[in-house]
Short mmCIF file of C-alpha atoms in Angstrom, two decimals:
data_model
loop_
_atom_site.label_atom_id
_atom_site.label_comp_id
_atom_site.label_asym_id
_atom_site.label_seq_id
_atom_site.Cartn_x
_atom_site.Cartn_y
_atom_site.Cartn_z
CA MET A 75 -18.78 0.04 57.46
CA ALA A 76 -19.38 -0.61 53.75
CA GLU A 77 -16.24 -0.47 51.58
CA ILE A 78 -16.24 0.89 48.04
CA VAL A 79 -14.47 -1.29 45.42
CA ARG A 80 -13.10 0.76 42.51
CA MET A 81 -11.61 -0.19 39.13
CA PRO A 82 -7.85 -0.34 39.85
CA LYS A 83 -5.13 0.91 37.48
CA MET A 84 -3.45 -2.36 36.51
CA SER A 85 -0.89 -0.97 34.04
CA ASP A 86 0.82 2.35 33.32
CA THR A 87 -1.25 2.80 30.14
CA MET A 88 -4.61 1.61 31.44
CA THR A 89 -7.46 4.14 31.31
CA GLU A 90 -10.41 1.75 31.56
CA GLY A 91 -11.09 -1.92 32.10
CA VAL A 92 -13.68 -4.39 30.82
CA MET A 93 -15.36 -6.61 33.40
CA ALA A 94 -14.62 -9.96 31.76
CA LYS A 95 -16.21 -12.14 34.48
CA TRP A 96 -17.59 -11.84 37.98
CA HIS A 97 -16.63 -14.66 40.36
CA LYS A 98 -18.94 -13.31 43.08
CA LYS A 99 -22.54 -12.15 43.04
CA VAL A 100 -24.58 -9.95 45.35
CA GLY A 101 -25.04 -11.74 48.68
CA ASP A 102 -21.90 -13.89 48.41
CA LYS A 103 -19.36 -13.92 51.25
CA VAL A 104 -15.84 -12.74 50.42
CA LYS A 105 -12.57 -12.84 52.28
CA SER A 106 -9.45 -10.78 51.85
CA GLY A 107 -7.50 -12.29 48.94
CA ASP A 108 -10.53 -13.85 47.23
CA VAL A 109 -10.73 -13.26 43.48
CA MET A 110 -13.86 -11.18 42.94
CA ALA A 111 -13.65 -10.74 39.17
CA GLU A 112 -11.50 -10.91 36.04
CA VAL A 113 -10.69 -7.58 34.38
CA GLU A 114 -9.57 -7.24 30.75
CA THR A 115 -7.01 -4.43 30.47
CA ASP A 116 -5.19 -3.13 27.41
CA LYS A 117 -2.44 -5.72 28.01
CA ALA A 118 -3.98 -8.85 29.53
CA THR A 119 -6.86 -10.33 31.54
CA MET A 120 -6.05 -10.03 35.25
CA ASP A 121 -7.61 -11.09 38.56
CA LEU A 122 -9.27 -8.50 40.80
CA GLU A 123 -8.83 -9.47 44.45
CA SER A 124 -10.82 -8.33 47.47
CA TYR A 125 -8.99 -6.55 50.27
CA TRP A 126 -11.91 -6.85 52.70
CA ASP A 127 -13.92 -9.50 54.55
CA GLY A 128 -17.70 -9.29 54.30
CA THR A 129 -20.62 -9.69 51.92
CA VAL A 130 -20.99 -8.38 48.37
CA LEU A 131 -23.76 -5.78 48.76
CA TYR A 132 -23.72 -4.16 45.33
CA ILE A 133 -22.30 -4.79 41.84
CA GLY A 134 -22.32 -1.74 39.59
CA VAL A 135 -20.86 -3.11 36.36
CA GLU A 136 -22.24 -5.92 34.22
CA GLU A 137 -19.98 -8.47 32.54
CA GLY A 138 -18.65 -7.23 29.21
CA LYS A 139 -19.01 -3.55 30.13
CA ALA A 140 -16.08 -1.11 30.26
CA VAL A 141 -15.56 1.35 33.10
CA PRO A 142 -12.86 3.99 33.62
CA VAL A 143 -10.10 3.60 36.18
CA ASP A 144 -11.21 4.56 39.72
CA ALA A 145 -14.92 4.11 38.92
CA ILE A 146 -17.10 2.33 41.50
CA ILE A 147 -17.66 -1.31 40.53
CA ALA A 148 -18.87 -2.93 43.77
CA VAL A 149 -19.55 -2.48 47.50
CA VAL A 150 -18.49 -4.92 50.24
CA GLY A 151 -19.78 -4.71 53.83
CA LYS A 152 -21.74 -6.41 56.56
CA GLU A 153 -24.78 -8.44 55.53
CA GLY A 154 -27.90 -6.25 55.54
CA GLU A 155 -25.89 -3.03 55.80
CA ASP A 156 -27.23 0.03 53.95
CA TYR A 157 -24.71 0.49 51.13
CA LYS A 158 -26.60 3.34 49.47
CA ALA A 159 -25.27 5.77 52.04
CA ALA A 160 -21.71 4.82 51.07
CA LEU A 161 -22.53 5.28 47.36
CA ASP A 162 -24.19 8.64 48.04
CA ALA A 163 -21.16 9.76 50.01
CA GLU A 164 -18.98 8.93 46.99
CA GLY A 165 -21.35 10.74 44.63
CA GLY A 166 -22.38 7.50 42.95
CA ALA A 167 -25.99 6.70 43.78
CA THR A 168 -27.42 3.36 42.74
CA PRO A 169 -29.18 3.17 39.38
CA ALA A 170 -32.50 2.77 41.15
CA ALA A 171 -31.88 5.87 43.20
CA LYS A 172 -30.97 7.76 40.06
CA GLU A 173 -34.00 6.54 38.19
CA GLU A 174 -36.51 7.58 40.88
CA PRO A 175 -35.82 11.33 40.77
CA ALA A 176 -35.64 11.10 37.02
CA ALA A 177 -39.07 9.52 37.00
CA ASP A 178 -40.38 12.18 39.39
CA LYS A 179 -38.88 14.87 37.23
CA SER A 180 -40.37 13.47 34.07
CA SER A 181 -43.77 13.16 35.69
CA SER A 182 -43.59 16.70 37.02
CA GLU A 183 -42.54 18.08 33.68
CA LYS A 184 -45.09 16.09 31.71
CA PRO A 185 -47.88 18.70 31.92
CA VAL A 186 -45.44 21.37 30.76
CA GLU A 187 -44.35 19.28 27.79
CA GLU A 188 -47.94 18.49 26.92
CA LYS A 189 -48.74 22.17 27.14
CA LYS A 190 -45.88 23.02 24.80
CA GLU A 191 -46.93 20.36 22.35
CA SER A 192 -50.49 21.53 22.33
CA ALA A 193 -49.40 25.15 21.90
CA SER A 194 -47.05 24.41 19.01
CA ALA A 195 -48.32 23.86 15.49
CA PRO A 196 -48.42 20.25 14.22
CA ALA A 197 -45.39 19.21 12.19
CA ILE A 198 -45.75 19.33 8.42
CA THR A 199 -45.09 15.90 6.96
CA ASP A 200 -43.98 14.97 3.44
CA ALA A 201 -47.55 13.77 2.78
CA ASP A 202 -48.90 17.23 3.68
CA LEU A 203 -46.39 18.87 1.36
CA GLU A 204 -47.32 16.51 -1.46
CA LYS A 205 -50.98 17.52 -1.14
CA GLN A 206 -49.96 21.17 -1.45
CA GLY A 207 -47.75 20.43 -4.45
CA VAL A 208 -44.65 21.54 -2.53
CA THR A 209 -41.31 19.74 -2.85
CA VAL A 210 -38.49 20.23 -0.33
CA VAL A 211 -35.13 19.74 -2.07
CA ARG A 212 -32.52 18.42 0.34
CA MET A 213 -28.77 17.97 0.01
CA PRO A 214 -28.47 14.41 -1.39
CA LEU A 215 -25.89 11.82 -0.35
CA LEU A 216 -23.79 11.75 -3.53
CA SER A 217 -20.95 9.51 -2.25
CA ASP A 218 -20.45 6.99 0.52
CA THR A 219 -18.07 9.33 2.39
CA MET A 220 -19.99 12.56 1.90
CA THR A 221 -21.13 14.45 5.02
CA GLU A 222 -21.79 17.83 3.45
CA GLY A 223 -21.82 19.50 0.04
CA VAL A 224 -20.85 22.96 -1.19
CA ILE A 225 -23.14 24.75 -3.65
CA ALA A 226 -20.77 25.45 -6.54
CA GLU A 227 -23.38 27.11 -8.78
CA TRP A 228 -27.13 27.80 -8.79
CA HIS A 229 -28.79 27.39 -12.21
CA LYS A 230 -32.10 28.79 -10.96
CA LYS A 231 -33.03 31.75 -8.78
CA VAL A 232 -36.04 32.42 -6.55
CA GLY A 233 -39.11 33.02 -8.71
CA ASP A 234 -37.89 30.96 -11.67
CA LYS A 235 -40.13 28.28 -13.11
CA VAL A 236 -38.84 24.76 -12.58
CA LYS A 237 -39.68 21.76 -14.73
CA ASN A 238 -39.34 18.14 -13.81
CA ASP A 239 -35.67 17.06 -13.92
CA ASP A 240 -34.34 20.59 -14.41
CA ILE A 241 -30.84 20.95 -12.97
CA LEU A 242 -31.17 23.25 -9.98
CA ALA A 243 -27.53 23.47 -8.89
CA ASP A 244 -24.02 22.05 -9.07
CA VAL A 245 -22.80 20.57 -5.78
CA GLU A 246 -19.15 20.07 -4.93
CA THR A 247 -18.65 16.91 -2.82
CA ASP A 248 -15.52 15.35 -1.36
CA LYS A 249 -15.13 13.41 -4.62
CA ALA A 250 -16.34 15.57 -7.52
CA THR A 251 -18.75 18.30 -8.64
CA MET A 252 -22.15 16.81 -9.47
CA GLU A 253 -25.58 18.00 -10.60
CA VAL A 254 -28.59 18.20 -8.29
CA MET A 255 -32.10 17.93 -9.79
CA GLY A 256 -35.31 18.98 -8.11
CA TYR A 257 -37.61 16.31 -9.58
CA ALA A 258 -40.48 18.76 -9.12
CA GLU A 259 -42.53 21.23 -11.14
CA GLY A 260 -43.52 24.71 -10.01
CA THR A 261 -41.80 27.88 -8.89
CA LEU A 262 -38.52 28.07 -6.96
CA LEU A 263 -39.84 29.52 -3.69
CA HIS A 264 -36.74 29.41 -1.52
CA ILE A 265 -32.96 28.95 -1.71
CA GLY A 266 -31.57 27.86 1.64
CA VAL A 267 -27.85 27.81 0.86
CA GLU A 268 -25.99 30.54 -1.01
CA LYS A 269 -23.38 29.83 -3.66
CA GLY A 270 -20.07 28.83 -2.05
CA GLN A 271 -21.72 27.79 1.21
CA ALA A 272 -21.87 24.24 2.59
CA ALA A 273 -24.92 22.28 3.68
CA LYS A 274 -25.10 19.04 5.64
CA VAL A 275 -26.45 15.95 3.93
CA ASN A 276 -30.28 15.98 4.13
CA GLY A 277 -30.30 19.71 4.89
CA ILE A 278 -32.83 21.90 3.05
CA ILE A 279 -31.24 23.65 0.07
CA ALA A 280 -34.37 24.70 -1.83
CA ILE A 281 -38.18 24.57 -1.92
CA VAL A 282 -40.29 24.24 -5.08
CA GLY A 283 -44.06 24.66 -5.24
CA PRO A 284 -47.00 26.71 -6.49
CA GLU A 285 -46.26 30.41 -6.70
CA GLY A 286 -47.28 32.30 -3.56
CA THR A 287 -47.23 29.25 -1.23
CA ASP A 288 -46.48 30.09 2.43
CA ILE A 289 -43.32 28.18 3.36
CA SER A 290 -42.71 29.70 6.80
CA GLY A 291 -44.05 26.57 8.51
CA ILE A 292 -41.61 24.38 6.57
CA LEU A 293 -38.62 26.56 7.43
CA SER A 294 -39.58 26.71 11.12
CA GLN A 295 -39.19 22.93 11.37
CA GLY A 296 -35.50 23.11 10.50
CA ASP A 297 -33.65 20.57 8.39
CA ALA A 298 -35.08 17.44 9.99
CA PRO A 299 -37.99 16.05 7.94
CA ALA A 300 -41.18 15.43 9.90
CA LYS A 301 -42.03 11.74 10.36
CA PRO A 302 -45.53 10.68 9.29
CA ALA A 303 -47.70 8.74 11.73
CA ALA A 304 -46.96 5.06 11.25
CA ASP A 305 -49.46 3.55 13.66
CA LYS A 306 -52.39 3.65 11.24
CA LYS A 307 -50.62 2.61 8.07
CA SER A 308 -48.57 -0.48 7.40
CA ASP A 309 -45.75 -0.91 4.92
CA ALA A 310 -47.82 -3.14 2.61
CA PRO A 311 -50.27 -0.45 1.36
CA VAL A 312 -47.34 1.84 0.59
CA GLU A 313 -45.78 -0.81 -1.62
CA GLU A 314 -49.09 -1.42 -3.36
CA LYS A 315 -49.47 2.30 -3.93
CA SER A 316 -45.99 2.69 -5.39
CA SER A 317 -46.36 -0.31 -7.70
CA PRO A 318 -48.79 1.26 -10.21
CA VAL A 319 -46.70 4.42 -10.25
CA SER A 320 -43.63 2.42 -11.27
CA GLN A 321 -45.63 0.66 -13.97
CA LYS A 322 -47.01 3.95 -15.17
CA GLU A 323 -43.55 5.44 -15.48
CA GLU A 324 -42.09 2.40 -17.18
CA ALA A 325 -44.77 2.14 -19.85
CA PRO A 326 -43.89 5.29 -21.84
CA LEU A 327 -40.20 4.38 -21.69
CA ALA A 328 -40.83 0.97 -23.24
CA SER A 329 -42.91 2.53 -26.02
CA GLY A 330 -40.01 4.74 -27.07
CA SER A 331 -41.07 7.97 -25.41
CA THR A 332 -38.61 10.84 -25.65
CA ASP A 333 -39.33 11.94 -22.08
CA ARG A 334 -36.27 12.50 -19.92
CA VAL A 335 -35.42 9.51 -17.71
CA LYS A 336 -35.49 10.11 -13.97
CA ALA A 337 -32.20 8.95 -12.47
CA SER A 338 -29.85 10.07 -9.74
CA PRO A 339 -26.49 11.55 -10.86
CA LEU A 340 -24.65 8.56 -9.35
CA ALA A 341 -26.95 6.11 -11.18
CA LYS A 342 -26.34 7.95 -14.46
CA LYS A 343 -22.59 7.82 -13.92
CA ILE A 344 -22.57 4.07 -13.18
CA ALA A 345 -24.88 3.37 -16.14
CA GLN A 346 -22.59 5.31 -18.46
CA GLU A 347 -19.53 3.41 -17.21
CA LYS A 348 -21.28 0.05 -17.70
CA GLY A 349 -22.89 0.99 -21.03
CA ILE A 350 -26.43 0.47 -19.73
CA ASP A 351 -29.38 2.15 -21.48
CA LEU A 352 -31.34 3.90 -18.72
CA SER A 353 -34.57 3.56 -20.70
CA GLN A 354 -34.39 -0.19 -20.12
CA VAL A 355 -34.00 0.12 -16.33
CA ALA A 356 -36.99 0.11 -13.97
CA GLY A 357 -36.63 2.67 -11.17
CA SER A 358 -37.50 1.66 -7.61
CA ALA A 359 -37.42 5.11 -5.96
CA ASP A 360 -40.26 7.62 -5.71
CA GLY A 361 -41.90 8.37 -9.05
CA GLY A 362 -39.96 5.59 -10.79
CA ARG A 363 -36.63 7.38 -10.26
CA ILE A 364 -33.61 5.20 -11.03
CA ILE A 365 -31.03 4.91 -8.25
CA LYS A 366 -27.70 3.13 -7.81
CA LYS A 367 -29.33 -0.11 -6.63
CA ASP A 368 -31.41 -0.38 -9.80
CA ILE A 369 -28.33 -0.11 -12.03
CA GLU A 370 -26.43 -2.72 -10.00
CA ASN A 371 -29.40 -5.14 -10.14
CA PHE A 372 -30.13 -4.59 -13.86
CA LYS A 373 -29.75 -7.72 -16.02
CA PRO A 374 -29.11 -6.90 -19.70
CA ALA A 375 -29.92 -10.51 -20.65
CA ALA A 376 -33.62 -9.77 -20.12
CA LYS A 377 -33.77 -7.60 -23.23
CA ALA A 378 -32.11 -10.27 -25.35
CA ALA A 379 -34.61 -12.86 -24.18
CA GLU A 380 -37.54 -10.61 -25.18
CA SER A 381 -36.19 -9.98 -28.67
CA GLY A 382 -35.95 -13.74 -29.37
CA ALA A 383 -34.11 -14.97 -32.49
CA PRO A 384 -32.57 -11.63 -33.60
CA ALA A 385 -30.73 -11.44 -30.28
CA GLU A 386 -28.82 -14.63 -31.16
CA LYS A 387 -27.31 -12.96 -34.25
CA SER A 388 -26.22 -9.83 -32.36
CA ALA A 389 -22.75 -9.42 -30.90
CA PRO A 390 -22.18 -11.43 -27.72
CA VAL A 391 -22.83 -9.49 -24.52
CA LEU A 392 -20.49 -10.10 -21.62
CA ALA A 393 -22.32 -11.00 -18.45
CA GLN A 394 -22.24 -8.32 -15.79
CA TYR A 395 -20.82 -9.41 -12.45
CA LEU A 396 -22.82 -7.85 -9.65
CA GLY A 397 -21.05 -8.19 -6.33
CA GLU A 398 -22.55 -7.61 -2.92
CA GLU A 399 -20.87 -5.32 -0.39
CA LYS A 400 -20.63 -6.95 3.03
CA PHE A 401 -18.82 -6.15 6.24
CA THR A 402 -18.71 -7.13 9.88
CA GLU A 403 -18.14 -4.72 12.76
CA LYS A 404 -16.69 -5.82 16.09
CA PRO A 405 -16.25 -3.77 19.28
CA VAL A 406 -12.72 -2.40 19.71
CA SER A 407 -10.81 -4.38 22.34
CA GLN A 408 -9.06 -2.63 25.22
CA MET A 409 -5.68 -3.58 23.77
CA ARG A 410 -6.53 -2.16 20.35
CA LYS A 411 -7.83 1.08 21.92
CA VAL A 412 -4.54 1.65 23.73
CA ILE A 413 -2.47 0.71 20.65
CA ALA A 414 -4.42 3.27 18.61
CA LYS A 415 -4.13 5.96 21.28
CA ARG A 416 -0.43 5.54 22.13
CA LEU A 417 0.91 5.03 18.62
CA SER A 418 -1.13 7.96 17.30
CA GLU A 419 0.26 10.16 20.07
CA SER A 420 3.78 8.95 19.30
CA LEU A 421 3.61 9.45 15.53
CA PHE A 422 1.91 12.85 15.69
CA THR A 423 3.87 14.18 18.69
CA ALA A 424 7.40 12.84 18.29
CA PRO A 425 9.11 14.08 15.09
CA HIS A 426 10.25 10.78 13.53
CA PHE A 427 13.15 10.33 11.15
CA TYR A 428 14.51 7.06 9.79
CA LEU A 429 17.97 5.62 9.13
CA THR A 430 18.45 2.39 7.15
CA MET A 431 21.57 0.25 6.98
CA VAL A 432 22.49 -3.04 5.26
CA ILE A 433 24.37 -5.62 7.35
CA ASP A 434 26.47 -8.53 6.04
CA MET A 435 25.13 -11.56 7.93
CA ASP A 436 27.56 -14.23 6.70
CA ALA A 437 29.62 -14.15 9.90
CA ALA A 438 26.52 -14.04 12.11
CA ILE A 439 25.07 -17.11 10.38
CA ALA A 440 28.30 -19.06 10.92
CA ALA A 441 28.64 -17.87 14.52
CA ARG A 442 25.05 -18.80 15.41
CA THR A 443 25.51 -22.30 13.96
CA LYS A 444 28.62 -22.80 16.07
CA MET A 445 27.06 -21.32 19.24
CA ASN A 446 24.03 -23.60 19.01
CA GLU A 447 26.34 -26.59 19.25
CA PHE A 448 27.10 -25.56 22.86
CA SER A 449 24.18 -23.36 23.99
CA PRO A 450 21.67 -24.90 26.46
CA VAL A 451 18.85 -23.20 24.47
CA LYS A 452 18.57 -22.70 20.75
CA LEU A 453 19.72 -19.19 19.85
CA SER A 454 17.88 -17.19 17.19
CA PHE A 455 19.12 -14.29 15.08
CA ASN A 456 16.81 -12.08 17.12
CA ASP A 457 18.77 -13.04 20.25
CA LEU A 458 21.99 -11.88 18.54
CA VAL A 459 20.24 -8.63 17.56
CA LEU A 460 19.10 -7.95 21.14
CA LYS A 461 22.57 -8.56 22.53
CA ALA A 462 24.22 -6.36 19.88
CA VAL A 463 21.68 -3.58 20.55
CA ALA A 464 22.38 -3.77 24.30
CA VAL A 465 26.16 -3.50 23.81
CA ALA A 466 25.78 -0.66 21.30
CA LEU A 467 23.49 1.31 23.65
CA LYS A 468 26.14 1.29 26.37
CA GLN A 469 28.48 2.96 23.87
CA HIS A 470 25.85 5.48 22.70
CA PRO A 471 23.91 6.68 25.77
CA ASN A 472 22.25 9.51 23.80
CA VAL A 473 20.21 6.88 21.95
CA ASN A 474 19.26 5.23 25.25
CA SER A 475 17.28 8.30 26.31
CA SER A 476 13.71 9.61 26.63
CA TRP A 477 11.98 12.96 26.20
CA ARG A 478 10.43 14.19 29.47
CA GLY A 479 8.98 17.52 28.30
CA ASP A 480 11.27 19.91 30.21
CA ALA A 481 14.22 17.50 30.46
CA ILE A 482 15.93 14.62 28.61
CA ARG A 483 16.57 11.49 30.63
CA TYR A 484 19.74 9.56 29.74
CA ASN A 485 19.31 6.02 31.02
CA GLU A 486 22.40 4.27 32.34
CA HIS A 487 20.63 0.90 32.43
CA VAL A 488 19.62 -0.99 29.27
CA ASN A 489 16.07 -2.37 29.21
CA ILE A 490 15.08 -3.58 25.74
CA GLY A 491 11.42 -3.93 24.80
CA VAL A 492 10.71 -6.84 22.42
CA ALA A 493 7.60 -6.44 20.24
CA ILE A 494 5.56 -9.67 20.25
CA ALA A 495 2.49 -10.15 18.05
CA VAL A 496 -0.56 -11.67 19.76
CA GLU A 497 -4.09 -12.38 18.53
CA ASP A 498 -5.55 -9.05 19.67
CA GLY A 499 -2.59 -6.81 18.81
CA LEU A 500 0.92 -6.23 20.09
CA LEU A 501 2.69 -6.58 23.44
CA VAL A 502 6.18 -5.31 24.33
CA PRO A 503 7.67 -7.20 27.28
CA VAL A 504 11.05 -5.96 28.52
CA VAL A 505 14.40 -7.78 28.79
CA ARG A 506 15.93 -5.92 31.73
CA PHE A 507 19.65 -5.17 31.99
CA ALA A 508 20.20 -6.93 28.68
CA ASP A 509 23.80 -5.67 28.39
CA GLY A 510 24.83 -7.85 31.33
CA LYS A 511 23.02 -11.03 30.29
CA SER A 512 24.35 -13.89 28.19
CA LEU A 513 22.87 -14.81 24.82
CA SER A 514 21.34 -18.00 26.25
CA ARG A 515 19.75 -16.05 29.11
CA ILE A 516 18.26 -13.47 26.70
CA SER A 517 16.95 -16.27 24.47
CA ALA A 518 15.28 -18.08 27.39
CA GLU A 519 13.57 -14.88 28.61
CA VAL A 520 12.24 -13.96 25.17
CA LYS A 521 10.82 -17.46 24.65
CA ASP A 522 9.12 -17.30 28.05
CA PHE A 523 7.67 -13.85 27.26
CA ALA A 524 6.29 -15.10 23.94
CA GLN A 525 4.52 -18.06 25.55
CA ARG A 526 3.00 -15.99 28.35
CA ALA A 527 2.00 -13.18 25.99
CA LYS A 528 -0.01 -15.54 23.79
CA ALA A 529 -1.62 -17.07 26.89
CA LYS A 530 -2.42 -13.56 28.23
CA LYS A 531 -0.41 -14.25 31.36
CA LEU A 532 1.96 -11.28 31.28
CA GLN A 533 1.92 -8.98 34.31
CA PRO A 534 2.41 -5.16 34.35
CA ALA A 535 5.99 -5.55 35.60
CA ASP A 536 6.80 -7.50 32.42
CA TRP A 537 6.08 -4.64 30.00
CA GLU A 538 7.02 -1.52 31.97
CA GLY A 539 10.29 0.39 31.95
CA SER A 540 11.80 -0.10 28.48
CA THR A 541 14.53 2.30 27.31
CA PHE A 542 14.76 1.02 23.71
CA THR A 543 12.58 -1.24 21.55
CA VAL A 544 13.26 -3.86 18.87
CA SER A 545 10.62 -4.97 16.35
CA ASN A 546 11.49 -7.93 14.13
CA LEU A 547 9.35 -8.94 11.12
CA GLY A 548 12.09 -10.85 9.35
CA MET A 549 10.49 -14.20 10.15
CA PHE A 550 7.45 -13.09 8.12
CA GLY A 551 9.47 -12.52 4.96
CA ILE A 552 9.61 -8.71 5.31
CA ASP A 553 12.78 -7.22 3.79
CA GLU A 554 12.54 -3.83 5.54
CA PHE A 555 10.01 -1.57 7.25
CA THR A 556 9.73 1.48 9.50
CA ALA A 557 8.35 1.21 13.02
CA ILE A 558 6.60 3.78 15.24
CA ILE A 559 8.54 4.72 18.37
CA ASN A 560 7.31 3.14 21.61
CA THR A 561 7.23 6.28 23.76
CA PRO A 562 8.83 7.39 26.01
CA ASP A 563 11.76 5.59 24.29
CA SER A 564 13.73 7.73 21.83
CA CYS A 565 14.26 4.99 19.24
CA ILE A 566 12.96 1.71 17.89
CA LEU A 567 14.93 -0.64 15.62
CA ALA A 568 13.01 -2.41 12.82
CA ILE A 569 14.65 -5.69 11.73
CA GLY A 570 14.02 -7.17 8.27
CA GLY A 571 14.66 -10.70 7.05
CA ILE A 572 17.96 -12.17 5.88
CA SER A 573 18.14 -12.25 2.07
CA GLN A 574 20.63 -14.10 -0.13
CA VAL A 575 21.85 -11.71 -2.83
CA PRO A 576 24.93 -11.22 -5.02
CA VAL A 577 27.56 -9.14 -3.20
CA VAL A 578 31.03 -7.90 -4.09
CA LYS A 579 33.86 -9.28 -1.93
CA ASN A 580 37.52 -8.81 -2.77
CA GLY A 581 36.58 -7.53 -6.22
CA ALA A 582 34.48 -10.60 -7.10
CA VAL A 583 30.70 -11.08 -7.19
CA VAL A 584 29.76 -13.89 -4.83
CA PRO A 585 26.58 -15.06 -3.03
CA GLY A 586 26.04 -13.18 0.21
CA ASN A 587 23.51 -12.83 3.02
CA ILE A 588 22.31 -9.39 4.01
CA MET A 589 19.84 -7.97 6.54
CA LYS A 590 18.32 -4.49 6.40
CA VAL A 591 17.60 -2.60 9.61
CA THR A 592 15.85 0.76 10.04
CA LEU A 593 16.24 2.95 13.13
CA SER A 594 13.27 5.24 13.88
CA CYS A 595 14.47 8.21 15.95
CA ASP A 596 12.77 10.97 17.94
CA HIS A 597 14.44 14.13 16.62
CA ARG A 598 13.82 15.90 19.94
CA THR A 599 16.45 13.71 21.61
CA VAL A 600 18.46 12.04 18.83
CA ASP A 601 20.11 13.74 15.85
CA GLY A 602 20.94 12.10 12.53
CA ALA A 603 24.66 11.77 13.27
CA THR A 604 23.92 10.24 16.69
CA GLY A 605 21.60 7.63 15.20
CA ALA A 606 24.08 6.88 12.38
CA ALA A 607 26.91 6.32 14.88
CA PHE A 608 24.76 3.86 16.83
CA LEU A 609 23.94 1.92 13.64
CA GLN A 610 27.62 1.75 12.68
CA THR A 611 28.44 0.19 16.05
CA PHE A 612 25.52 -2.22 15.76
CA LYS A 613 26.60 -3.19 12.24
CA ALA A 614 30.17 -3.86 13.39
CA LEU A 615 28.94 -6.09 16.23
CA MET A 616 26.64 -8.11 13.95
CA GLU A 617 29.33 -8.56 11.29
CA GLU A 618 31.85 -9.72 13.95
CA PRO A 619 29.71 -11.56 16.55
CA VAL A 620 32.76 -12.60 18.55
CA ARG A 621 32.82 -9.03 19.89
CA LEU A 622 29.53 -9.74 21.68
CA LEU A 623 31.32 -12.22 23.92
CA VAL A 624 34.05 -9.83 25.07
#
């Protein structure tokens, strides 16, 4: 009997996996224990083993594609066996099987669609409107983040005469209130959005045209502009057609005409900021209208070159630097997806508060130097921090807790998560029962975790079950920071770097070494006094490291 292979849940936070690589293909023999594929989870890339003997009959996921946990990814069975029955039984028919009814359906519905198309009136294109002298005014994109605009004020009403470049309305965007011009002449036939109402970008807000024009056909099409047929016309004739228009518009400007310059509100704003005379700018949009791109590409040196010798005597003009906006987009990795999801849930669900304390590190520096003379592994300050946290948690069990919705769990064991930065994000392997381990043992485990994390060799058991988390950015020169709680833990301790500063000891100002730490607490389980008491104990242990050995 054919066996269904599903995407397994390889970690407690995994919701989907990316098929990094298939080691088997359809028709290959597999045995129980064979590695069928490599799956990229939110934590690491792991092997997917087969639990059956047989032949690979079906592969449902291509390499590089993501599928949710428990989704069908393959079928294993006897050679020649009908696997489609197994897929149908699971409600997951093969793509081919799904495509056939879809094709039948489309073919059966085709006459109906053709009938509807023939019955409906042909769409009115912009070219048709231009022949009628009708202009559809749409909500313009006035900023790079704008999705809709609110009509703050109408300067015209239905029936009013409109001249070219008359201001029709004021539009309130997410950035500012700006003017909208119709760039049309005629009568205002229709207002689609009332004052105070919002319209989506590219939505119809007004229609201008000859008085008495029937606009019902335009309104019946909705906001989406009809696309003209492109199979009979190429882009080249359009450019040739627009070229004489641009020249025609530019000519009166160069001769000193007093006609109003056609320019978008954003182009006008940028030109004003840069001190550019719009009459010297050639517009590239319809009708010679000046847009943002024209202002950015304008070279003031051209005018100086035309004027010849007099330009040399004029005041020097600073060259305009025109930068180019560039960006690269990459697909979000599984690890980054889970980081975004879990930390967002933590920050917006758990009420965070923060407690900061300064620790005198002089004694810790001396103690570490002495310990490293005898330790089998080199101890770091982070190792001292982990040990001090573990001892302090045993004395303050309320901090070593987690919110469970209808109950608070107080953990009697101490498992400390250690945040480790990797190329794709952040991993938090766990030092288990840290309160009972020696400094050298903690140091060896953390070093091993760091190596395996960067090699993507950590297993789910390595990062599950923390009761408290430590995040240390001191080695990057960070003095202090606040960290987001790694739920379901109640707290996370952010460790800053050690700084040499003047301190007062015995009434005298002397050089000293301090370290700032910040405890992020979930106010549902930990109160301010509870967190403060924990930090006092931690401070005492770090300032007298000999207490860690008792």
